[in-house]
Amino acid sequence: MTVRIIQNRQEYREARQTLLDLVRRDPALGTPEDDQLLALAIDVERYEVQHVLDLPAGSRLTMVAKRGWNADGSHRFLLPSWERRRLRFALGLHTPLTRDDRQVLQQAVPVIEDVGEPYAVRIAEVPEPLREELREWWRMWCLPLFDPDGCGDCIYVWDWSDWLDGRVPDLP
């Protein structure tokens, strides 16, 4: 894996397009194409952190960069399948949740109960990169957020179920 430094905006655009093409091809893990994908993701992310993240809010150019750097400056990857998912999402490519993803989330993300009934899910409990996908989903549908106990934003459990199952929320 060769990580190079992107020098200017033109190289950044070319690297981002190549990254998009590679992610769409979905190379098998451990292949030279997979190594190229990871190296390119690091290149693009490093350029974005240094040159793009100070753009105005809402700029879609900032999407590949994540807070994935360790304290010592080395790059921290997510699980390989979720790192791929994060890149696909960052590049605007939708990927439905798999049955395995749903099972992991249902086990890992606690449901807050009220009077013994499922009530809400705290967004901070959802692991990255799926948390960002969930945030984009509730922003798209203008769903309510609330903080019932002062411990962070929550969504209603029925909205959580709709997102997990890929359904359109039941809006009034």
Coordinates of C-alpha atoms in Angstrom, one line a residue:
M1 CA 0.0 0.0 0.0
T2 CA 1.6 3.3 -1.1
V3 CA 0.3 6.4 0.5
R4 CA 1.2 9.6 -1.4
I5 CA 0.5 13.2 -0.6
I6 CA -2.1 15.0 -2.7
Q7 CA -0.6 18.3 -3.7
N8 CA -3.5 20.4 -5.1
R9 CA -7.2 20.6 -5.8
Q10 CA -6.9 18.9 -9.2
E11 CA -5.1 15.9 -7.8
Y12 CA -7.7 15.8 -5.0
R13 CA -10.6 15.6 -7.5
E14 CA -8.8 12.9 -9.5
A15 CA -8.1 10.9 -6.4
R16 CA -11.6 11.2 -5.2
Q17 CA -13.0 10.1 -8.5
T18 CA -10.6 7.1 -8.6
L19 CA -11.7 6.3 -5.0
L20 CA -15.4 6.4 -6.1
D21 CA -14.7 4.1 -9.0
L22 CA -12.8 1.6 -6.8
V23 CA -15.5 1.6 -4.1
R24 CA -18.2 0.9 -6.8
R25 CA -16.1 -2.1 -8.0
D26 CA -16.0 -3.4 -4.4
P27 CA -12.6 -5.3 -4.7
A28 CA -12.1 -8.4 -2.6
L29 CA -10.3 -7.8 0.7
G30 CA -6.5 -8.3 0.5
T31 CA -6.2 -7.8 -3.3
P32 CA -4.0 -5.2 -4.8
E33 CA -7.1 -3.2 -5.8
D34 CA -8.2 -3.3 -2.1
D35 CA -4.8 -2.0 -1.0
Q36 CA -5.1 0.8 -3.6
L37 CA -8.6 1.7 -2.3
L38 CA -7.3 1.9 1.3
A39 CA -4.2 3.9 0.3
L40 CA -6.4 6.3 -1.8
A41 CA -8.9 6.7 1.1
I42 CA -6.0 7.7 3.4
D43 CA -4.7 10.2 0.8
V44 CA -8.0 11.8 0.2
E45 CA -8.8 11.9 3.9
R46 CA -5.4 13.5 4.8
Y47 CA -6.0 16.2 2.1
E48 CA -9.5 16.9 3.4
V49 CA -8.3 17.2 7.0
Q50 CA -5.6 19.7 5.9
H51 CA -7.4 21.7 3.2
V52 CA -11.1 21.1 3.0
L53 CA -12.6 20.7 6.5
D54 CA -12.7 24.5 7.0
L55 CA -15.2 24.9 4.1
P56 CA -18.7 26.2 5.0
A57 CA -21.1 23.9 6.7
G58 CA -23.0 21.6 4.3
S59 CA -20.1 21.2 1.9
R60 CA -20.3 17.7 0.5
L61 CA -16.5 17.7 -0.2
T62 CA -15.8 16.9 3.5
M63 CA -17.5 13.6 3.5
V64 CA -14.6 11.2 3.1
A65 CA -12.6 12.5 6.1
K66 CA -13.5 11.0 9.5
R67 CA -12.1 11.2 12.9
G68 CA -10.0 8.0 12.4
W69 CA -6.6 9.1 13.5
N70 CA -5.0 7.6 16.6
A71 CA -3.2 9.9 19.1
D72 CA 0.2 8.9 17.7
G73 CA -0.9 10.1 14.2
S74 CA -1.4 6.6 12.7
H75 CA -4.6 5.8 10.8
R76 CA -7.3 3.8 12.6
F77 CA -9.5 1.6 10.5
L78 CA -13.0 0.3 11.3
L79 CA -13.9 -3.3 10.7
P80 CA -13.1 -3.9 7.0
S81 CA -16.8 -4.2 5.9
W82 CA -17.8 -1.1 7.9
E83 CA -14.8 0.9 6.6
R84 CA -16.1 0.0 3.1
R85 CA -19.6 1.0 4.1
R86 CA -18.3 4.3 5.5
L87 CA -16.5 5.1 2.2
R88 CA -19.5 4.2 0.2
F89 CA -21.7 6.5 2.3
A90 CA -19.1 9.3 2.2
L91 CA -19.1 9.1 -1.6
G92 CA -22.9 9.2 -1.8
L93 CA -23.5 5.5 -2.6
H94 CA -26.4 4.0 -0.7
T95 CA -25.8 0.5 0.9
P96 CA -28.8 -1.2 2.6
L97 CA -28.2 -2.7 6.0
T98 CA -27.5 -6.5 5.8
R99 CA -29.3 -8.9 8.2
D100 CA -26.0 -9.3 10.0
D101 CA -25.7 -5.5 10.4
R102 CA -29.2 -5.3 11.8
Q103 CA -28.5 -8.2 14.3
V104 CA -25.3 -6.5 15.5
L105 CA -27.1 -3.2 16.0
Q106 CA -30.1 -4.8 17.8
Q107 CA -27.7 -6.5 20.2
A108 CA -25.2 -3.6 20.6
V109 CA -27.5 -0.6 20.8
P110 CA -29.6 -0.4 24.0
V111 CA -33.2 0.6 23.8
I112 CA -34.4 3.0 26.5
E113 CA -37.6 2.0 28.1
D114 CA -40.3 4.1 29.7
V115 CA -42.8 2.3 32.0
G116 CA -41.5 -1.0 30.8
E117 CA -42.1 -0.2 27.1
P118 CA -39.5 0.4 24.4
Y119 CA -39.3 4.2 24.0
A120 CA -36.1 5.5 22.4
V121 CA -32.6 4.9 21.2
R122 CA -29.7 7.2 22.0
I123 CA -27.9 8.2 18.8
A124 CA -24.4 8.2 20.5
E125 CA -24.9 4.4 21.2
V126 CA -25.0 3.6 17.5
P127 CA -21.5 2.7 16.3
E128 CA -19.8 4.6 13.5
P129 CA -20.1 4.7 10.5
L130 CA -23.7 3.8 10.9
R131 CA -24.4 6.7 13.3
E132 CA -23.7 9.1 10.5
E133 CA -26.0 7.2 8.1
L134 CA -28.7 7.3 10.8
R135 CA -28.2 11.1 11.2
E136 CA -28.5 11.6 7.5
W137 CA -31.6 9.5 7.4
W138 CA -33.4 11.4 10.2
R139 CA -32.3 14.8 8.7
M140 CA -33.7 13.7 5.4
W141 CA -37.1 12.9 7.0
C142 CA -37.0 15.8 9.5
L143 CA -37.7 13.4 12.4
P144 CA -37.7 14.7 15.9
L145 CA -34.8 14.4 18.3
F146 CA -35.1 14.7 22.0
D147 CA -33.0 14.4 25.1
P148 CA -35.2 12.8 27.8
D149 CA -32.6 12.5 30.6
G150 CA -29.9 15.0 29.7
C151 CA -27.5 12.3 28.4
G152 CA -27.7 12.9 24.6
D153 CA -30.0 13.1 21.6
C154 CA -32.4 10.2 21.1
I155 CA -34.8 9.1 18.4
Y156 CA -38.1 7.2 19.0
V157 CA -37.8 3.4 18.9
W158 CA -40.3 3.2 16.0
D159 CA -38.1 5.5 13.9
W160 CA -35.1 3.3 14.9
S161 CA -37.0 0.2 13.6
D162 CA -37.9 2.0 10.4
W163 CA -34.3 2.8 9.7
L164 CA -33.1 -0.7 10.6
D165 CA -35.6 -2.2 8.2
G166 CA -35.0 0.4 5.4
R167 CA -38.6 1.6 5.6
V168 CA -39.9 5.1 5.0
P169 CA -40.9 6.5 8.4
D170 CA -44.7 6.8 9.2
L171 CA -45.1 10.5 9.0
P172 CA -48.2 12.4 9.9

